[in-house]
XYZ file of C-alpha atoms in Angstrom:
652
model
C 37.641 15.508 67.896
C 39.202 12.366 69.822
C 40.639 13.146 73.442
C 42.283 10.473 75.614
C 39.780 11.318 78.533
C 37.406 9.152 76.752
C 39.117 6.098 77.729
C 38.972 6.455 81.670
C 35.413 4.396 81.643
C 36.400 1.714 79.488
C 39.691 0.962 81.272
C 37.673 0.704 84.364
C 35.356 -1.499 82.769
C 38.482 -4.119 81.500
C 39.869 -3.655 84.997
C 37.188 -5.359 86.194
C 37.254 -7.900 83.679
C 38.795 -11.264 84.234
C 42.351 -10.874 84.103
C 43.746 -11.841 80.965
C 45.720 -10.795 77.503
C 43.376 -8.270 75.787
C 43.311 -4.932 73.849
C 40.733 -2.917 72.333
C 41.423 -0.624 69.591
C 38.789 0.814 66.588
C 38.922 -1.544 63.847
C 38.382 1.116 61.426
C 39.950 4.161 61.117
C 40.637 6.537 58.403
C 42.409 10.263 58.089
C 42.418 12.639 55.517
C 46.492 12.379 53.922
C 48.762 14.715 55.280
C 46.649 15.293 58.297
C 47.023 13.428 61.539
C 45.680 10.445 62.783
C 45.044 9.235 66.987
C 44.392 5.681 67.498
C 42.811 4.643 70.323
C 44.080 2.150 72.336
C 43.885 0.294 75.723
C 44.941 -2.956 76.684
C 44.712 -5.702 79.367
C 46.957 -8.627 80.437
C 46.609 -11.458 83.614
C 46.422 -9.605 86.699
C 49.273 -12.532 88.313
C 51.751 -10.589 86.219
C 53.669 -8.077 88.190
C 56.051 -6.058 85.737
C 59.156 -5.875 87.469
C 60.931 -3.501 84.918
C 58.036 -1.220 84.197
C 55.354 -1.809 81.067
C 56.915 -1.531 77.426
C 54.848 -1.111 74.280
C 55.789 -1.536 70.348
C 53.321 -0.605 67.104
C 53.787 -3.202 64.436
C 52.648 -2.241 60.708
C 51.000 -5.097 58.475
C 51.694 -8.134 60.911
C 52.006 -9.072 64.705
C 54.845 -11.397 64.437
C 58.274 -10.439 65.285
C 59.915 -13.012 63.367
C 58.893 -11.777 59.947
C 60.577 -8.393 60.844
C 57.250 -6.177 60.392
C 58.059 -2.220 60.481
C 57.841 -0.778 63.700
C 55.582 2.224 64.234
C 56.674 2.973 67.686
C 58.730 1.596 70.507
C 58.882 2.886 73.660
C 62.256 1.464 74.932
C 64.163 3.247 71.829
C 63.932 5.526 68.990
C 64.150 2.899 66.410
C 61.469 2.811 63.817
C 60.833 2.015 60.607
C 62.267 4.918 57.954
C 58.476 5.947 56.564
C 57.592 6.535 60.565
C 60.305 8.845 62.288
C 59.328 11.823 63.126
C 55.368 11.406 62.834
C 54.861 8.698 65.773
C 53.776 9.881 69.186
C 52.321 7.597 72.171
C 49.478 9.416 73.944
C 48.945 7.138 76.200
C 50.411 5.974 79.580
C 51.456 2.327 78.929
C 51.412 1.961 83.306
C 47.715 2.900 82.513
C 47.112 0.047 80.225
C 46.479 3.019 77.913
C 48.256 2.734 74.440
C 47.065 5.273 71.803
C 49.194 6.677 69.458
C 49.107 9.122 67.197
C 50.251 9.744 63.547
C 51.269 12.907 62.538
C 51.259 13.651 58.442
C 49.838 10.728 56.857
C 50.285 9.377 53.274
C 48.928 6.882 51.235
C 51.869 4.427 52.113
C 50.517 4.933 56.060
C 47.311 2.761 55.283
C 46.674 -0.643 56.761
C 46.936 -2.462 59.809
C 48.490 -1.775 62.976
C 49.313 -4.281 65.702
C 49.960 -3.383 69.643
C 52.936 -5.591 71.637
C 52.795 -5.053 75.163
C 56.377 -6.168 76.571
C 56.318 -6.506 80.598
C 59.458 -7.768 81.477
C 60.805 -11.614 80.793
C 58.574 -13.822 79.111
C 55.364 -11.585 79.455
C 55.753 -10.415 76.162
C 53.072 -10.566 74.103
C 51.593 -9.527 70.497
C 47.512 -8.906 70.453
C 45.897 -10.354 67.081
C 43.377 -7.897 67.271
C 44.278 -4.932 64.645
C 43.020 -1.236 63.588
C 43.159 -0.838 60.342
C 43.810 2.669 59.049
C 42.795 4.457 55.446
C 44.285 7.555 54.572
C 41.951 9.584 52.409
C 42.770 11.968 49.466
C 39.214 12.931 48.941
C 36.085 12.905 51.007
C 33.631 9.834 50.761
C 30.384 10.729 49.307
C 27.359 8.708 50.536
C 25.313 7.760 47.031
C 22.386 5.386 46.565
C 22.648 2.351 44.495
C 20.095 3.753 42.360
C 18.571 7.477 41.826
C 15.484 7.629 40.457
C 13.998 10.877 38.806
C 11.878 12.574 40.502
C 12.074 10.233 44.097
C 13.666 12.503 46.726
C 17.454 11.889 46.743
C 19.970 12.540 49.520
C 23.554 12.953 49.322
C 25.979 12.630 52.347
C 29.867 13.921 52.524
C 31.692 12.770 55.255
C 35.174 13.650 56.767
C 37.286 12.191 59.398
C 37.414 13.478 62.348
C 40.158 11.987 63.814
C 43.042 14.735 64.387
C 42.854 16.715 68.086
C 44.950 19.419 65.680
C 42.375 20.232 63.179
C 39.037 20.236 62.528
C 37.339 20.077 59.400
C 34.708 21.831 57.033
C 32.803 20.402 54.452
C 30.724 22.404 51.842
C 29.029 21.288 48.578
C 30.194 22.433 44.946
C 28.023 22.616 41.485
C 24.688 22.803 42.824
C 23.246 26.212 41.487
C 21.702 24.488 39.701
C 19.125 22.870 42.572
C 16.409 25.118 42.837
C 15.322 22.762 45.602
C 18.147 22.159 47.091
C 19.030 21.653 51.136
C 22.171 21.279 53.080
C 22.242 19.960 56.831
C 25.414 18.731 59.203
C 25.918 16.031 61.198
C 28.640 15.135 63.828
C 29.085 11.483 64.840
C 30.942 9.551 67.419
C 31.466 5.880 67.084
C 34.144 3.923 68.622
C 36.245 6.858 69.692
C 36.516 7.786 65.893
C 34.456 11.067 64.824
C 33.082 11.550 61.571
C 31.745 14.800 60.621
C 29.127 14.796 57.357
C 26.640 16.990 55.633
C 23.564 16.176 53.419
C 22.483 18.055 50.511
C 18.610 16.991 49.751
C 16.650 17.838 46.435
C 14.683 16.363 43.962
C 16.150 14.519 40.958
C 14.806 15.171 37.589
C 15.894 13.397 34.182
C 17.726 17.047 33.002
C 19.926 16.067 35.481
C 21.239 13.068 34.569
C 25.093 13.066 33.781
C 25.484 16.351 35.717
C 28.365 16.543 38.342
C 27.992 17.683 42.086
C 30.950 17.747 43.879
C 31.792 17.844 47.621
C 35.042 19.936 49.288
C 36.941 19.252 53.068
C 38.792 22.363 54.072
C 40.681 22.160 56.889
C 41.315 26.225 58.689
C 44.796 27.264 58.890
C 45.859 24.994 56.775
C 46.247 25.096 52.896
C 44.570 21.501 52.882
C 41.706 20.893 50.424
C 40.056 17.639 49.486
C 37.455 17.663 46.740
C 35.306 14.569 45.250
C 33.010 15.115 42.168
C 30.273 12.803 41.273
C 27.994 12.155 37.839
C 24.273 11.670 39.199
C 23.201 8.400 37.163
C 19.558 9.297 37.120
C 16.948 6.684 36.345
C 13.885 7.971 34.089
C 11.572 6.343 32.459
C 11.746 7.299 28.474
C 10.471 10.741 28.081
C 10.485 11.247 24.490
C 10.068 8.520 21.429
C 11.359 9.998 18.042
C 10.706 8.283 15.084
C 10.311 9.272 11.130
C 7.301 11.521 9.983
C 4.509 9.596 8.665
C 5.590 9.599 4.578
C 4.378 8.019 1.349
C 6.943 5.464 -1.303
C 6.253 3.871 -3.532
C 5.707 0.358 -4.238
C 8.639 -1.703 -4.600
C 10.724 0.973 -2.831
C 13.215 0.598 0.117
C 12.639 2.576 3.207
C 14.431 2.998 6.820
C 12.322 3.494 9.774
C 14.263 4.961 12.537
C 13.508 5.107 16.486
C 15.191 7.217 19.188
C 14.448 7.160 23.149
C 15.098 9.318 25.485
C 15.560 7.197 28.754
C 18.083 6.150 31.672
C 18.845 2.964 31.229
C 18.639 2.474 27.570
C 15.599 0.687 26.934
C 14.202 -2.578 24.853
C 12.763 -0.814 21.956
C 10.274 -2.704 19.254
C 9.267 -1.679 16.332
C 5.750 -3.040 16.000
C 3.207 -3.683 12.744
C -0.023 -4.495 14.236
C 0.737 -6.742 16.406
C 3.495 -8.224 14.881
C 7.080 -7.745 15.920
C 9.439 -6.779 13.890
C 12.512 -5.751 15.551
C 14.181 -5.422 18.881
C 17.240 -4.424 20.297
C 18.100 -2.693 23.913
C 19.432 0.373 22.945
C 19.065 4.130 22.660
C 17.921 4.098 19.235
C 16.976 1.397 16.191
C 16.724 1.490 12.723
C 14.290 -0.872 11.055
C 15.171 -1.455 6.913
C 11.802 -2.224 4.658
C 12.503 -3.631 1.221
C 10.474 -4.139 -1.556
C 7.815 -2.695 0.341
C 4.364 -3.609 -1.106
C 0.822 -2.819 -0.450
C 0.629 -5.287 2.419
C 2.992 -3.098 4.365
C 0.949 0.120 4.278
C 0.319 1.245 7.940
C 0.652 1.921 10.949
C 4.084 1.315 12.621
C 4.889 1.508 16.036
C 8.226 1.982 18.238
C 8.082 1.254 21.853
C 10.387 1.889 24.150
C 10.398 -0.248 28.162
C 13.418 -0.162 30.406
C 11.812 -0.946 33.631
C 11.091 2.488 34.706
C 8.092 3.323 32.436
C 6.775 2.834 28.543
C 6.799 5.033 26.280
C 5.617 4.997 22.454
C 5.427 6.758 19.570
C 3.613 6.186 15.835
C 4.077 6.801 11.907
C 2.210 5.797 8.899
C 4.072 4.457 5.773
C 1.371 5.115 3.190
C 2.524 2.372 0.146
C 0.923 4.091 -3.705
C 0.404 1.880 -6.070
C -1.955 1.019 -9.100
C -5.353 -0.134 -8.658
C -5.869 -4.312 -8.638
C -7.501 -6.122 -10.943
C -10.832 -5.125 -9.944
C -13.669 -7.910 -8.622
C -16.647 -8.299 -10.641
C -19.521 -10.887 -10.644
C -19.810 -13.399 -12.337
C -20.845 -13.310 -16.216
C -24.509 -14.163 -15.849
C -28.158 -14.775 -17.935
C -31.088 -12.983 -17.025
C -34.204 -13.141 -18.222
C -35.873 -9.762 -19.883
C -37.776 -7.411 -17.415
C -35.728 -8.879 -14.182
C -33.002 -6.632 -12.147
C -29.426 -6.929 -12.412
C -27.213 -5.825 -9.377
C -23.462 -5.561 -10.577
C -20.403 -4.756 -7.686
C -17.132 -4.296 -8.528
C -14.063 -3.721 -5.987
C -10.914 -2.872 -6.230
C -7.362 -1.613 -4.071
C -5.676 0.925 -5.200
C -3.552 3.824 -3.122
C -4.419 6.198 -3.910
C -7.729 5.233 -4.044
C -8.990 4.613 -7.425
C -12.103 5.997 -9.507
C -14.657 3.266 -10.941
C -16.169 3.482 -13.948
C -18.761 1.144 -15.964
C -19.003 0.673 -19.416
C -20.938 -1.424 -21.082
C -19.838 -2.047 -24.787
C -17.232 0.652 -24.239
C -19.870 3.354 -23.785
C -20.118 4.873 -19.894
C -23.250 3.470 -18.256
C -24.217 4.812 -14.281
C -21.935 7.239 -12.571
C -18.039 7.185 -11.550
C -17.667 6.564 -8.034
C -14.511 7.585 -6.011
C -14.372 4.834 -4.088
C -13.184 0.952 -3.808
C -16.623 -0.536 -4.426
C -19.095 0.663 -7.024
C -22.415 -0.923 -7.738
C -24.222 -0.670 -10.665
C -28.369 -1.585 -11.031
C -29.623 -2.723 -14.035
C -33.737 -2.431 -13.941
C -36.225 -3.669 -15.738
C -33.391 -5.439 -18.366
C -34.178 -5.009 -22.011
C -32.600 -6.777 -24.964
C -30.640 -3.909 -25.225
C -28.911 -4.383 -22.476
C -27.301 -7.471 -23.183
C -23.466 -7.479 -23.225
C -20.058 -6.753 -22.250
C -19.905 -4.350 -19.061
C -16.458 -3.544 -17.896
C -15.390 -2.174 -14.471
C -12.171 0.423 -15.392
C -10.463 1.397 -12.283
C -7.744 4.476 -12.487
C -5.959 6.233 -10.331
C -2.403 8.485 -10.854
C -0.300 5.357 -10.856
C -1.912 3.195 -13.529
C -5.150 1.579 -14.456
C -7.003 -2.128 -14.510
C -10.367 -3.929 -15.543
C -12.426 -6.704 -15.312
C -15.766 -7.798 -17.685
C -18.162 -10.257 -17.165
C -20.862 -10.816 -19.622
C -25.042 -9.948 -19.111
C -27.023 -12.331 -21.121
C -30.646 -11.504 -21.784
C -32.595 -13.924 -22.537
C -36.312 -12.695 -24.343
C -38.816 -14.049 -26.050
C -39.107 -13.814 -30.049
C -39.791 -11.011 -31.830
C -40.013 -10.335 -35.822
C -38.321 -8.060 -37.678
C -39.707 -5.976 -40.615
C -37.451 -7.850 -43.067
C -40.297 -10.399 -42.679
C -41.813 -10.736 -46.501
C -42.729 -12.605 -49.744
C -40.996 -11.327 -52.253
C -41.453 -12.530 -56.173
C -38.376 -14.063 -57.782
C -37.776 -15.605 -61.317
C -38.544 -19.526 -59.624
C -41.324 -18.317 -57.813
C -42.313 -16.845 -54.569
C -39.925 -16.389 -52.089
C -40.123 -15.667 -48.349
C -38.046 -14.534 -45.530
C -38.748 -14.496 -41.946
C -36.119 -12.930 -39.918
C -36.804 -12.421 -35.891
C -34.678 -11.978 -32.727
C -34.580 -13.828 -29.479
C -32.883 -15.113 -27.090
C -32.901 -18.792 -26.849
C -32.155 -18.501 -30.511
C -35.900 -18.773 -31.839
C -37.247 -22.034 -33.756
C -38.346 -20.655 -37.718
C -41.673 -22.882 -39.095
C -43.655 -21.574 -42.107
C -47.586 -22.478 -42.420
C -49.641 -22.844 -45.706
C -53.007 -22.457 -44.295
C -54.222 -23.224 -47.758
C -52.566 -26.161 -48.236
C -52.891 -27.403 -44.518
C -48.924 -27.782 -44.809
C -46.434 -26.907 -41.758
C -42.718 -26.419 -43.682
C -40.079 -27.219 -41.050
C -37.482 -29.323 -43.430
C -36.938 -29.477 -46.882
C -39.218 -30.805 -49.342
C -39.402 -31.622 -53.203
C -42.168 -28.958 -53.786
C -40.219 -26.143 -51.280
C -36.881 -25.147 -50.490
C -36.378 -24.471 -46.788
C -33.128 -23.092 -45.290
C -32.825 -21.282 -41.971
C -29.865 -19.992 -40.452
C -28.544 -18.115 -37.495
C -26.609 -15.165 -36.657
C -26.090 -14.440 -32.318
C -29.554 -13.874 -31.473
C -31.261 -13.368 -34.646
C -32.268 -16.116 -36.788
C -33.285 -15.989 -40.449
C -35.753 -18.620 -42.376
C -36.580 -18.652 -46.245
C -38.787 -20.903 -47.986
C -39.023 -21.309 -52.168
C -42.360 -21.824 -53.531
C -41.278 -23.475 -56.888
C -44.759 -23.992 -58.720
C -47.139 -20.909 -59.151
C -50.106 -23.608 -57.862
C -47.796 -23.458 -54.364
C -49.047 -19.924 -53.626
C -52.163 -21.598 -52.640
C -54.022 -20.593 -55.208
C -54.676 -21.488 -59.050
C -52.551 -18.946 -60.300
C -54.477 -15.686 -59.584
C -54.590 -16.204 -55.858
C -52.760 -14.139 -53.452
C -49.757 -15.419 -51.710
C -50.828 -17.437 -48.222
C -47.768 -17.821 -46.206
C -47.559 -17.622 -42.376
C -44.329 -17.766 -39.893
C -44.342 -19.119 -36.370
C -41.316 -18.145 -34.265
C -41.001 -19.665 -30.721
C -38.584 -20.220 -27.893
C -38.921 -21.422 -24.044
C -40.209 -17.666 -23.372
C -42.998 -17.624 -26.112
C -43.948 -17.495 -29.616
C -45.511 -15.270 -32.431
C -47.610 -16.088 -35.419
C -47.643 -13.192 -38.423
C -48.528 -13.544 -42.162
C -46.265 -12.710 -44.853
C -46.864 -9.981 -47.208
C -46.102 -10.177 -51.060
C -43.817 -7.360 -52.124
C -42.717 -6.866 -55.782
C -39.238 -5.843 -56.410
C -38.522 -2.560 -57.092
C -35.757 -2.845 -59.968
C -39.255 -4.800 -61.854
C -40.971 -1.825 -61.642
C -38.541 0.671 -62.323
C -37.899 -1.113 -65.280
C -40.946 -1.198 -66.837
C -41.673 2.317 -66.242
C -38.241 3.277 -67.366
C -38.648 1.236 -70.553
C -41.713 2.752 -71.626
C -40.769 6.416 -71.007
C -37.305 5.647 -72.853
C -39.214 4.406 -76.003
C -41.681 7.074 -76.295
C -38.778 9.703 -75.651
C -36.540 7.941 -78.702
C -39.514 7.797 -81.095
C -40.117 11.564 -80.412
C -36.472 12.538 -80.797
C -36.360 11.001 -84.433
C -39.734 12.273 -85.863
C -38.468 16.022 -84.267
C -34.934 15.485 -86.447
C -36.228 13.865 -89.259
C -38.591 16.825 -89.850
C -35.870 19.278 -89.112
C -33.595 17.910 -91.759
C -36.445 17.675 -94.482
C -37.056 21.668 -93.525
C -33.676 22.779 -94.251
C -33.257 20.518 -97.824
C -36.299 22.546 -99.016
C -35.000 25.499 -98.474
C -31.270 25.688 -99.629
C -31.596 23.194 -102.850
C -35.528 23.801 -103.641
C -35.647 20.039 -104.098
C -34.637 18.085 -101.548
C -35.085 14.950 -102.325
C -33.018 15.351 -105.511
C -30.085 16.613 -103.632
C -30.154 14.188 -100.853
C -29.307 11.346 -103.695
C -26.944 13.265 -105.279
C -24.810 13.860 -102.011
C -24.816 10.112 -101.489
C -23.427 7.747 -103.441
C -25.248 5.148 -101.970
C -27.919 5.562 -100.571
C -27.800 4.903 -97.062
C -30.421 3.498 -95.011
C -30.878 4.901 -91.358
C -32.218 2.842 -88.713
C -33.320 3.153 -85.168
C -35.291 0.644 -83.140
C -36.019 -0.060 -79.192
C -36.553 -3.509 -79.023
C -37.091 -5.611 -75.891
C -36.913 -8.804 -75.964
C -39.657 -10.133 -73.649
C -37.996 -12.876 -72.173
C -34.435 -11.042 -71.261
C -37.094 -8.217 -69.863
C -38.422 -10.506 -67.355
C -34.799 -11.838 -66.651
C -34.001 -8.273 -65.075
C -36.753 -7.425 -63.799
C -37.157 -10.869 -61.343
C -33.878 -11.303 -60.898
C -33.162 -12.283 -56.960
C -29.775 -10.983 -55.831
C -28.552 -13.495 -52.894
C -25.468 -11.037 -50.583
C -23.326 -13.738 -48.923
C -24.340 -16.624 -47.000
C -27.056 -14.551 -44.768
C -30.499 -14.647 -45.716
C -31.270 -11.285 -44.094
C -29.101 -9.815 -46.804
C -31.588 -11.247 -49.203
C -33.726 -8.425 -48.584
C -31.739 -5.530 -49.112
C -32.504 -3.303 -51.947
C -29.576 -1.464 -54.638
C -32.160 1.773 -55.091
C -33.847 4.020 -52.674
C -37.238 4.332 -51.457
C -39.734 3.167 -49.494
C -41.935 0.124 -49.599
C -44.460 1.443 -51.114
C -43.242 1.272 -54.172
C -43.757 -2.295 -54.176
C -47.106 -2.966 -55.903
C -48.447 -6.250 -54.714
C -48.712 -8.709 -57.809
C -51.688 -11.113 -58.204
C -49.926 -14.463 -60.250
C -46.812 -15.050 -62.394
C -49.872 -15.342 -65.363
C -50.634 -11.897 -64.783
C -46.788 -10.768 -65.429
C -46.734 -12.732 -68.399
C -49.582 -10.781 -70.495
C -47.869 -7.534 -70.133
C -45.855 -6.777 -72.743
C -44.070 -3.991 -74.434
C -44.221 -2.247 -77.995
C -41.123 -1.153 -79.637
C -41.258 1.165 -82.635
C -39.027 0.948 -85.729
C -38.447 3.870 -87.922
C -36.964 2.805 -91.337
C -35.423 5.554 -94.255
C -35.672 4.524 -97.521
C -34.490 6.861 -100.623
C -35.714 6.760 -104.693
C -39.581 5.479 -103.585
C -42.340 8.406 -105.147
C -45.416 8.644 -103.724
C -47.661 6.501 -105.753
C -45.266 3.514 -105.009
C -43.122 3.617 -108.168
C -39.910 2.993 -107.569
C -37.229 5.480 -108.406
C -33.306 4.675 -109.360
C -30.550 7.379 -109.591
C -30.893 10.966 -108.486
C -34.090 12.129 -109.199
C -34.144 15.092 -106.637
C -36.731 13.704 -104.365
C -36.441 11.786 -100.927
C -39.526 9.347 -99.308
C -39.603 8.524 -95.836
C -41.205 5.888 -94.721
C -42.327 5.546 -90.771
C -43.402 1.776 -90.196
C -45.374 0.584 -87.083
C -44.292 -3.121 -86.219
């Protein structure tokens, strides 16, 4: 509280001063409204001036200068004052005393501004001090906050409230705060100026739950049913606390997906969205969505939001798992290898998620099926037989792909057993048929003759031909005397294969054809069986004759009417004999077909044959049975129907 004692010292103090026009009043001073306000006031002017009338005052509001008719506060020669201040001005002070406070009595807000002191001491001593107080009239307490609270930094709060009434006294006290748990309260009184202020702290420890929450601070004055309250939002700073952002999820490929981040934070912060280290989007806000479309494989990961706003960084993950068929897998390179050597194949391949391998070579499964992006297959100690196609398959629940390369082994000539000599209606005939890989080189030998076949020739027909990796030579021998011998000789052929990994000499064995022997045995068996069959039915006929007519041959004339002559013969022509049994059947265009056989059986029914000479002695008998009727037994012939028959078996 203000009392006018406190101005004894300082009017002594501008008594002493130099003797001139001077006032001193508190620039600032405020009041709660409808309270009362004292301003304090004490003023000075030259010490030559004696005022012979006594010393006048007058309070100007808003300006000093008479002329532009300013509303008078107070006047101490009349009454007079402005409408908004009768009744509520009072002068405190003794103007004789230099001493010109005055006091307001039940402020409003249309009371605020500047007040100006005219001391008037007779004549032309009148005069207006520039210096001012300048008054605010309050309808709630000021509370003291920081330019910035920060969470978890100690905070204090300060409520002041003027002071500045001898009539009342005030009481401040703190609303909303149950919610402290750490919360402290201390009073303060201060004197500045001749104004009084009285304030209280509350102390506690911000935290980001209370950000937005309101405190709120109350002036009571006792006796009176004034109350002045002020609420306030804390606007706590935090650094983000919390990052949401989408659960880690699978598409898939070719999908659209939205990737959304939320922060938790005071201010709002920058938030990224991050791939790797690539940025994708940013924006300073409290939450961002990033759009994916057409996502493809590329974009499978790990993505990022981060969230900065000065105070602290804060992040939080999710993985967008992208499905999709397996690639075209990687394979070597289609490559030639010799026989015997090691073959390593890899094959690789992306797939989510992640595919099965498989190998097959030929279509058939060769090694094991891995679960995995790379699978290597070893290939050791190559054969012929593994020569080929080999596909990598790769599969997983979306789809499937493959890739082939080709494994060519390259080996060094072998025969087959088609390899022979073989008698045919021109001659001798042979066939060598081998396999190898460069395609082997075919040359036929004649020891005998001292004669290397490699082309054709007028005394030999020589063909070869080739099919992949097998290749097929025939040679003719046209003459018997090409056998190499003088018609009685055996057959003397060799065949040389070769290629850049080696060659092989064999000799070819004479084979006879098995439709030549099955004919001749067939032939013979057939004629004997025939000749049997007729002599069996011929007897059987004569048998029954005898016994129904008692003379046979008589009634086997009289039946016919002419006689009839009954004939059976296996013939066999010799030369259309040989014609079937040496004749060569040629299948198609490839030699190895030469060789194949119409019957079954094995090669050993092949007898080997010594010459064409030899073929041409054997022959084969054919037996003729001829019936002739009307011939007796001594030779005389018979005409009519004499009762008797003749047979007649002939042996050509």
């Amino acid at each position: 509280m203000w009392y006018p004692e406190l101005l004894l010292p300082i009017l002594l103090i501008i008594k002493d001063a130099s003797a001139q026009w001077n006032v001193w009043m508190p620039r600032d001073i405020s009041a709660m409204t409808n309270s009362c306000v004292v301003i304090p006031c004490t003023f000075m002017y030259p010490s030559n001036i004696r005022p012979s009338r006594g010393v006048h005052g007058i309070w100007y509001f808003g300006q000093p200068y008479p002329q532009f008719f300013p509303p008078v506060v107070f006047k101490s020669r009349t009454d007079i004052v402005n409408e908004s201040y009768k009744g509520r001005t009072k002068l405190l002070g003794d103007l004789n005393q230099r001493n010109c406070t005055l006091r307001i009595s039940n402020v409003g807000a249309e009371h605020s501004g500047r007040y100006y002191f005219r001391a008037d001491l007779g004549g032309a001593n009148i005069f207006t001090y520039p210096d001012f107080s300048e008054l605010k009239v309050l309808d709630q307490p000021n509370i003291d906050i920081p330019e910035e609270i920060v969470s978890n930094e100690n905070l204090d709060l300060t409520c002041y409230a003027p002071d500045n009434c001898p009539d009342m006294s005030p009481e401040i006290s703190w609303l909303y705060t149950d919610y402290l748990l750490d919360a402290e309260f201390s009073s303060d009184y201060v004197e500045e100026g001749n104004t009084a202020v009285l304030s209280s702290t509350l102390s506690f420890t911000p935290k980001p739950i209370h950000n937005g929450m309101l405190l709120g601070c109350r002036v009571h004055f006792p006796n009176t049913s004034f109350i002045y309250e002020r609420l306030v939002s804390l606007d706590i700073k935090y650094s983000p606390r919390s990052v949401w952002v989408n659960v880690s999820r699978e598409v898939m490929e070719g999908s659209s997906v939205s990737l959304y981040c939320e922060v938790d934070s005071n201010p709002p912060p920058r938030i990224s969205w991050m791939f790797g280290d690539e940025e994708l989007l940013w924006d300073t806000a409290l939450n961002v969505s990033l759009q994916l479309e057409q996502v493809g494989s590329l974009q499978d990961g790990v993505y990022t939001c981060i969230a900065d706003n000065g105070y602290g960084t804060m992040n939080s993950s999710m993985y967008l798992a992208v499905k999709y068929p397996p690639r075209e897998p990687w394979v070597n390179s289609s490559i030639t290898v010799q026989e015997g050597s090691t073959l390593v194949l890899h094959c690789s391949t992306k797939g989510n998620p992640p595919p099965t391998l498989t190998w097959l070579k030929d279509g058939v499964l060769v090694g094991t099926i891995t679960a995995e992006e790379v699978s290597v297959l070893e290939l050791v100690e190559l054969t012929p037989q593994a020569d080929g196609m080999y596909r990598c398959l790769a599969e997983n629940e979306h789809g499937r792909s493959s890739s082939s390369l080709n494994v060519t082994v390259e080996f060094a000539p072998v025969f087959l057993e088609e390899s022979k000599c073989t008698v045919v209606r021109e001659g001798v005939q042979c066939v060598c048929v081998a396999l190898g890989n460069p395609e082997p080189i075919i040359e036929f030998h004649l020891p005998d003759l001292n004669i290397t076949v490699n082309d054709t020739e007028s005394r030999f027909n020589y063909y070869t031909h080739t099919d992949g990796y097998t290749a097929t030579g025939m040679i003719k021998l046209r003459e018997k005397s090409n056998n190499g011998g003088n018609g009685g000789g055996p057959v003397n052929v060799h065949c040389r294969v070769s290629n850049a990994y080696g060659s092989e000499m064999v000799r070819l064995e004479l084979q006879q054809e098995k439709k030549y022997m099955m004919a001749v045995v067939v032939g013979t068996i057939g004629g004997v069986a025939v000749i049997a069959f007729i002599i069996a039915a011929v007897r059987y006929v004569g048998r029954n004759n005898k016994k129904e007519n008692g003379n046979p041959g008589q009634d086997l004339v009289s039946k016919l009417e002419n006689p009839s002559l009954f004939y059976s013969a296996v013939k066999k022509d010799k030369q259309n004999l040989r014609k079937k049994v040496l004749k060569t059947e040629l299948l198609g265009s490839k030699f190895n077909s030469i060789l194949e056989e119409t019957s079954t059986g094995d090669d050993g029914d092949y007898q080997p044959v010594a010459s064409m000479a030899e073929l041409e002695k054997q022959e084969l008998n054919y037996a003729a049975l001829e019936f002739i009727g009307g011939r007796s037994r001594n030779g005389a012939s018979v005409q009519g129907d004499d009762g008797s028959d003749y047979t007649e078996i002939k042996a050509k």
